PDB file of C-alpha atoms in Angstrom:
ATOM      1  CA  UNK A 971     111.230 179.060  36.078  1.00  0.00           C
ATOM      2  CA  UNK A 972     107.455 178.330  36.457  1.00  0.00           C
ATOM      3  CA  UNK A 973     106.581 175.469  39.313  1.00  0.00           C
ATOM      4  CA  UNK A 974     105.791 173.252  36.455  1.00  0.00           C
ATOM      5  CA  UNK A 975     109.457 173.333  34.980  1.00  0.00           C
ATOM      6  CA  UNK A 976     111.043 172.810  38.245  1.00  0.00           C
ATOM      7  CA  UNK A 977     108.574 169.866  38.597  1.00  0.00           C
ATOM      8  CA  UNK A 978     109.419 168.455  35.670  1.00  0.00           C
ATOM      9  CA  UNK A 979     112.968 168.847  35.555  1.00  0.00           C
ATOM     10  CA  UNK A 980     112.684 167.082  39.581  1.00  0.00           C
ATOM     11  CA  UNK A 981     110.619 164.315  37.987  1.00  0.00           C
ATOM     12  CA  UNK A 982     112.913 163.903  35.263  1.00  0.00           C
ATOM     13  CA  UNK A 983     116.121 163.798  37.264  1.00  0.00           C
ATOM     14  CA  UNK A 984     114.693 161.437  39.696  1.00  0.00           C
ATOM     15  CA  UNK A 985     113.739 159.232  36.648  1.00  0.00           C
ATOM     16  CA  UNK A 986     117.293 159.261  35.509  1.00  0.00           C
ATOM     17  CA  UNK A 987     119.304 158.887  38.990  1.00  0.00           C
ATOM     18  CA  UNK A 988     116.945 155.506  39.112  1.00  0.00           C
ATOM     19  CA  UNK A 989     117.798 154.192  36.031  1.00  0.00           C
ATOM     20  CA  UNK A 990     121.244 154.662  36.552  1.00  0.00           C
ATOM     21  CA  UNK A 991     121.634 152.884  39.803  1.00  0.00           C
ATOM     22  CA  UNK A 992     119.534 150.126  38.281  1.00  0.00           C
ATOM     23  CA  UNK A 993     122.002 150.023  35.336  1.00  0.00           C
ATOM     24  CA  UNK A 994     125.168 149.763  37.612  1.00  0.00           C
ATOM     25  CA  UNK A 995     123.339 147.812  40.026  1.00  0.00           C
ATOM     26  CA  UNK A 996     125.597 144.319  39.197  1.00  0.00           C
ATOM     27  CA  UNK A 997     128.905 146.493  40.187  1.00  0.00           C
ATOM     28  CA  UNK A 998     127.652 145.593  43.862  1.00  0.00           C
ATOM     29  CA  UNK A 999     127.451 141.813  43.440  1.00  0.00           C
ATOM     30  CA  UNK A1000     124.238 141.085  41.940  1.00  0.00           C
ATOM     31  CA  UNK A1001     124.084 138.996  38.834  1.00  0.00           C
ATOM     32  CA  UNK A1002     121.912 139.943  36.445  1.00  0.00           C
ATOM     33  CA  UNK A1003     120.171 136.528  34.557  1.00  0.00           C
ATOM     34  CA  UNK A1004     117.528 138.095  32.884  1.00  0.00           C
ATOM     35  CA  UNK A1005     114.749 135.129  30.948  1.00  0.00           C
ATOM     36  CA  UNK A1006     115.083 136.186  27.168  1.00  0.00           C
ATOM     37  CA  UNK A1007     111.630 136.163  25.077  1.00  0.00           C
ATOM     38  CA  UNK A1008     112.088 132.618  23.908  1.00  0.00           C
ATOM     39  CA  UNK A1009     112.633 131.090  26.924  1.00  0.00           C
ATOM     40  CA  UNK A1010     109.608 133.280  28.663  1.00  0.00           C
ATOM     41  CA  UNK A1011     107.097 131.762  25.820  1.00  0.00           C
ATOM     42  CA  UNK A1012     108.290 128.669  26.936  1.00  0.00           C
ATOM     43  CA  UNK A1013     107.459 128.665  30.135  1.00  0.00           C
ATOM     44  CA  UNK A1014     104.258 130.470  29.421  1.00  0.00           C
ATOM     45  CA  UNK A1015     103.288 127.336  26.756  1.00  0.00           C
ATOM     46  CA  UNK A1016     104.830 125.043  29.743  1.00  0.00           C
ATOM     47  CA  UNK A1017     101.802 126.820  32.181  1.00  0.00           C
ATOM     48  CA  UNK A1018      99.198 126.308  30.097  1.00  0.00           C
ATOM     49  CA  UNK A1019     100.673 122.551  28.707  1.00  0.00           C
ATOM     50  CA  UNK A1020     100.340 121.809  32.447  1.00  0.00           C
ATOM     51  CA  UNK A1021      97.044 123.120  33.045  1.00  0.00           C
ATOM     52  CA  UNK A1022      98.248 124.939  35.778  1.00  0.00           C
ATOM     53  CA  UNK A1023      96.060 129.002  34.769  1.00  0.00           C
ATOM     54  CA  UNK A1024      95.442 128.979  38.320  1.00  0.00           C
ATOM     55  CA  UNK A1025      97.031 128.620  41.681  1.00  0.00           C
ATOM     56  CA  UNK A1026     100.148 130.170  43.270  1.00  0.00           C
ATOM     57  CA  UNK A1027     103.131 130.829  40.626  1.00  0.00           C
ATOM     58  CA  UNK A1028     106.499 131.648  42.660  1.00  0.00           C
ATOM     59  CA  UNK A1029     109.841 133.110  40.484  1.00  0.00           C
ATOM     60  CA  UNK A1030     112.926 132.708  42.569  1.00  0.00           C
ATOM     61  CA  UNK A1031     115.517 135.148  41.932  1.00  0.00           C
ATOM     62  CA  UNK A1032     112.937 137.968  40.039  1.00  0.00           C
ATOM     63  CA  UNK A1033     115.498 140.194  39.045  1.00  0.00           C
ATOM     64  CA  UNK A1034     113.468 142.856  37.509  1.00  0.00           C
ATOM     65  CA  UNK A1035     110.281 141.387  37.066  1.00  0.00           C
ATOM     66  CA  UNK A1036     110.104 140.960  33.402  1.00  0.00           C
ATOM     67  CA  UNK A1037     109.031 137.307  33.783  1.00  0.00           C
ATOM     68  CA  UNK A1038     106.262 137.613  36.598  1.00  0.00           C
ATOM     69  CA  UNK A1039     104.682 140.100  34.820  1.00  0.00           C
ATOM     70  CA  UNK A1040     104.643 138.282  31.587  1.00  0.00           C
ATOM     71  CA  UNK A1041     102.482 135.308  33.762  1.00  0.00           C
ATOM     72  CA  UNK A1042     100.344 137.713  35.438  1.00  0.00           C
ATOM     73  CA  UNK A1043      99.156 138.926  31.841  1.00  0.00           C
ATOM     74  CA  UNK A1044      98.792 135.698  30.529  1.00  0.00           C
ATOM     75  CA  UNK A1045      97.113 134.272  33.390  1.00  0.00           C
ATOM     76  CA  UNK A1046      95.618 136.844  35.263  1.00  0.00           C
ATOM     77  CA  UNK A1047      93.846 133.630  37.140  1.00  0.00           C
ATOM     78  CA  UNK A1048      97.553 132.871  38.734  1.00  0.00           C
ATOM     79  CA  UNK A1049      98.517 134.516  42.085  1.00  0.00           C
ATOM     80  CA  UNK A1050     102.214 135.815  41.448  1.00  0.00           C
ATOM     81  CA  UNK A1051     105.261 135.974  43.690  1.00  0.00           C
ATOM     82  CA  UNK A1052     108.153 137.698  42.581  1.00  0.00           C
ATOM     83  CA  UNK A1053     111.483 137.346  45.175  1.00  0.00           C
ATOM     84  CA  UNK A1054     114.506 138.886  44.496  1.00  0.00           C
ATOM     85  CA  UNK A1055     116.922 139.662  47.386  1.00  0.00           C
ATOM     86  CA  UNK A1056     118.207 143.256  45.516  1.00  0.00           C
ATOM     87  CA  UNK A1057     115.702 146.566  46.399  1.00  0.00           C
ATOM     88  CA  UNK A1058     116.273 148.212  43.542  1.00  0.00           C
ATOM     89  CA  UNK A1059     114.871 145.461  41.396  1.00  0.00           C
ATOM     90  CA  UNK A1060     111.918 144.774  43.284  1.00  0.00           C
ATOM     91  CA  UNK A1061     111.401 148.673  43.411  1.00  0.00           C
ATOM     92  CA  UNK A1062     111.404 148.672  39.559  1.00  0.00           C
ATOM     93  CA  UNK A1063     109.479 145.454  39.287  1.00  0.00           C
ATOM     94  CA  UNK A1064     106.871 147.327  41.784  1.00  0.00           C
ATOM     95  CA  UNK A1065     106.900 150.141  39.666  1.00  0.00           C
ATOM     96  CA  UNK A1066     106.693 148.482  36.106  1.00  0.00           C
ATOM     97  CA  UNK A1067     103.884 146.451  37.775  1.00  0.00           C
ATOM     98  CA  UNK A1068     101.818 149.207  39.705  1.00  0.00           C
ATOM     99  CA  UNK A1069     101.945 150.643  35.571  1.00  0.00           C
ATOM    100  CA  UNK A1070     100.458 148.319  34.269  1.00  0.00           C
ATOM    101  CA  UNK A1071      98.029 147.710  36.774  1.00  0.00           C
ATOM    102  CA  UNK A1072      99.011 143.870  37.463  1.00  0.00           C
ATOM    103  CA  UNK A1073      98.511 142.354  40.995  1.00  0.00           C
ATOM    104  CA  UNK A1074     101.789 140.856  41.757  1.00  0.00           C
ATOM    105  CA  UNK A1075     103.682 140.362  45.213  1.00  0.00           C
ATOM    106  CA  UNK A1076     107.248 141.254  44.730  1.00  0.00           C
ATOM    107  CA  UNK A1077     109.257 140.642  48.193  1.00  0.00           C
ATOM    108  CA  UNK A1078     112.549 141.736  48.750  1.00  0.00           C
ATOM    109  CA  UNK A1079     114.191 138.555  50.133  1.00  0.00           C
ATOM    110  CA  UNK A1080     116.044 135.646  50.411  1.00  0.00           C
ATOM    111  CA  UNK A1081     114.614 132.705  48.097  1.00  0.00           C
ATOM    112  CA  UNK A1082     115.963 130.740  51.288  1.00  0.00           C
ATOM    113  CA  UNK A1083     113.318 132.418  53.564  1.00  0.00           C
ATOM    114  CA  UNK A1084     110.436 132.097  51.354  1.00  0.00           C
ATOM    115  CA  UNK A1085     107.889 129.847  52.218  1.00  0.00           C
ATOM    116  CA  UNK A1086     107.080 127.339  49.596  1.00  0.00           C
ATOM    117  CA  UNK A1087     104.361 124.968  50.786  1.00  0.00           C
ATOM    118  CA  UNK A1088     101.634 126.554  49.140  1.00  0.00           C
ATOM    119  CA  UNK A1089     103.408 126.693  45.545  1.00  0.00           C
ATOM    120  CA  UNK A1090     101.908 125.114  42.617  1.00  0.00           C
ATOM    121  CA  UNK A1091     104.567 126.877  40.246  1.00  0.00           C
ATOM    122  CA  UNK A1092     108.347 127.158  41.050  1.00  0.00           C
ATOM    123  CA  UNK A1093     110.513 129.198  38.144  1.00  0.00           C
ATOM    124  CA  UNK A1094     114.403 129.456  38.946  1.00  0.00           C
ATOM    125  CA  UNK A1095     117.053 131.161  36.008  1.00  0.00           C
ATOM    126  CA  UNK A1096     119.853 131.061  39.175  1.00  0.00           C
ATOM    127  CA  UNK A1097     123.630 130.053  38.813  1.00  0.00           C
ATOM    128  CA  UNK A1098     123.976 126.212  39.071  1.00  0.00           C
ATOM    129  CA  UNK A1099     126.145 126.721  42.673  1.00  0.00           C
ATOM    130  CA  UNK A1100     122.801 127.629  44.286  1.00  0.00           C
ATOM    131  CA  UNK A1101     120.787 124.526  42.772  1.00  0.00           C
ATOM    132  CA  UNK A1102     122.117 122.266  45.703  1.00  0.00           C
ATOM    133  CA  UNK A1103     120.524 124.685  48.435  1.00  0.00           C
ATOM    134  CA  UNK A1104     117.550 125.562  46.117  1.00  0.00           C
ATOM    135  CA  UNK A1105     116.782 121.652  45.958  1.00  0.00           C
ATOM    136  CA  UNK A1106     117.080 121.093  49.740  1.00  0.00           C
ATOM    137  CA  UNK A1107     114.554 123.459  50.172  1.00  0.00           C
ATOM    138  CA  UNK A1108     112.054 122.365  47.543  1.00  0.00           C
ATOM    139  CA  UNK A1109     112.243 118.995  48.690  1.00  0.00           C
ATOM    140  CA  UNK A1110     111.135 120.553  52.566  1.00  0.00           C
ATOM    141  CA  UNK A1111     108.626 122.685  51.209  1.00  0.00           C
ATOM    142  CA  UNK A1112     106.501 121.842  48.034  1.00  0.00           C
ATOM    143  CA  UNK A1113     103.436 119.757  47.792  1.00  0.00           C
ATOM    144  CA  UNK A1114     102.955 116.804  45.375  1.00  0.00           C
ATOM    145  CA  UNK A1115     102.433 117.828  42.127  1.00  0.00           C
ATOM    146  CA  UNK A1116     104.175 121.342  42.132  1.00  0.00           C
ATOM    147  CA  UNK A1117     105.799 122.154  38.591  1.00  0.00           C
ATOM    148  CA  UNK A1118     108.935 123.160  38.903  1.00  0.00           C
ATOM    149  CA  UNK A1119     110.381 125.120  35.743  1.00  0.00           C
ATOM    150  CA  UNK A1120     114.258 125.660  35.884  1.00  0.00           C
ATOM    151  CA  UNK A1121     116.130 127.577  32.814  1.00  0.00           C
ATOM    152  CA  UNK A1122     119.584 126.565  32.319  1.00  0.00           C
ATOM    153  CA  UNK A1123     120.657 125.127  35.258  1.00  0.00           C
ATOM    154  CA  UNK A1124     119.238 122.021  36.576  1.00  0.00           C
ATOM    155  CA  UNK A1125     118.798 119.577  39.669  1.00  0.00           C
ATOM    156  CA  UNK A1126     121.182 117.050  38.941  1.00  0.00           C
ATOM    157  CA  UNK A1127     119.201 114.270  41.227  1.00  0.00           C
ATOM    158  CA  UNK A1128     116.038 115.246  39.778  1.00  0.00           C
ATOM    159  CA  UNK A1129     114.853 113.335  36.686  1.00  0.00           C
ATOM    160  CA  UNK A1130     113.171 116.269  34.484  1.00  0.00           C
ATOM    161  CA  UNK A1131     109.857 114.740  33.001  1.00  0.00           C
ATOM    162  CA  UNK A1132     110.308 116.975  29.543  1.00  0.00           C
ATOM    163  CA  UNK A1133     113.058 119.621  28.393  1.00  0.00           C
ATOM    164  CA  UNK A1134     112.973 122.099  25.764  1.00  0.00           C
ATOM    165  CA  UNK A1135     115.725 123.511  23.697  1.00  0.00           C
ATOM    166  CA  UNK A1136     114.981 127.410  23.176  1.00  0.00           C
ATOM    167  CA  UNK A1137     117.733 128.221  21.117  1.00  0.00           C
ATOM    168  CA  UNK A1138     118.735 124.922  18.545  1.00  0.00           C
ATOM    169  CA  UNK A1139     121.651 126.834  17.541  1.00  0.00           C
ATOM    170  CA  UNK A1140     123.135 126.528  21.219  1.00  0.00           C
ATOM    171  CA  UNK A1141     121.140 124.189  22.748  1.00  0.00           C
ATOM    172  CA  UNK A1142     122.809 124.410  26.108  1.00  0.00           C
ATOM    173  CA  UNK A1143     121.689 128.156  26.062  1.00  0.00           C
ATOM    174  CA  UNK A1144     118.546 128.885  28.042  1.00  0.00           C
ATOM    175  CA  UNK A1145     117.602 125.173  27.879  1.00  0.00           C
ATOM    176  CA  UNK A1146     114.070 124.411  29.972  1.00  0.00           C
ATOM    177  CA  UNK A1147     113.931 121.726  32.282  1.00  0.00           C
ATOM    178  CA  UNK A1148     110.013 121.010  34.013  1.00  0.00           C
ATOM    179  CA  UNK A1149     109.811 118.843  37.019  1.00  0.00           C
ATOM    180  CA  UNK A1150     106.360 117.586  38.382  1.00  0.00           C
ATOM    181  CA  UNK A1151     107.836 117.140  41.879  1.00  0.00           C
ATOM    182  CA  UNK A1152     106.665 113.860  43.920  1.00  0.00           C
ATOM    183  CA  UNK A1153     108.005 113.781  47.811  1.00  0.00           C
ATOM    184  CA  UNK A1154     109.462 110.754  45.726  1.00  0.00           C
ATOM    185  CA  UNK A1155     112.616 113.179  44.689  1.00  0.00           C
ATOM    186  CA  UNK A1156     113.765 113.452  48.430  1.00  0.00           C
ATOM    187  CA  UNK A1157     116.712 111.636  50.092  1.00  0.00           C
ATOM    188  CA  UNK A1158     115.808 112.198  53.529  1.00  0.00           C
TER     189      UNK A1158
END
């Protein structure tokens, strides 16, 4: 065997052992809630609806990426923030990213210790048990005049200002829910 081959056959098992701890990744507890096409051009339409190209975009709960990246090529303006508490999704994020050459800062942490207060964009596709603690938070953190994009699950004491139906078929599939949030929303 030539250097090359053994390179290549290194490369190519190191390529594989990846992908198959990424595919078995949710055997270790992680739920996998990735944003379907639809539902990504809504939010991207929901962006630019809300004239909000530029400015700090935050996506809570990342998984792999897919939807950070799909804001950092439509608005390459937007400073993105992937989090996503699982390594081996932010490593493939980072690597899908680094790619395809797209700025994006995906941290592997807690949404819970993320600092919000300089969001202009909040996305969330997380189970509806977390929305409680996610709210709490948001209400601490953001500024007036944040959007705050949720998919599927929703802040029941929050009064959405538009939703959109992805999927008429099963409209309680993937349905989008935009907030413009106002220190208003907080009980405290």
């Amino acid at each position: 065997m030539t250097i090359i081959s053994i390179i290549i056959f290194l490369f190519l098992g190191i390529v594989l052992l990846f992908y198959f701890l990424m595919s078995i990744d949710s055997l270790f507890g992680y739920c996998d809630l990735p944003t379907t096409k639809r539902a990504t051009k809504q939010v991207l339409e929901i962006i630019s609806e809300y004239k909000k190209q530029s400015g700090i975009f935050y996506d809570l709960g990342c998984a792999k990426g897919e939807l950070a990246i799909a804001v950092k090529k439509r608005f390459p303006q937007l400073t993105v923030y992937g989090i996503e508490k699982n390594g081996l999704r932010i490593l493939r994020a980072r690597l899908k990213a680094f790619f395809l050459r797209k700025k994006i800062f995906f941290q592997k942490k807690s949404i819970l210790d993320v600092d919000l207060r300089n969001a202009d964009i909040v996305y969330t596709y997380l189970k509806q048990s977390s929305m409680n603690e996610i709210r709490k938070k948001l209400e601490k953190e953001l500024k007036d005049g944040a959007l705050v994009i949720t998919n599927t699950t929703f802040f029941p004491d929050w009064q959405p200002i538009k939703t959109y139906i992805t999927y008429p078929k099963q409209p309680r599939f993937e349905k989008i829910f935009v907030y413009i949030y106002e220190k208003s929303f907080s009980k405290n």
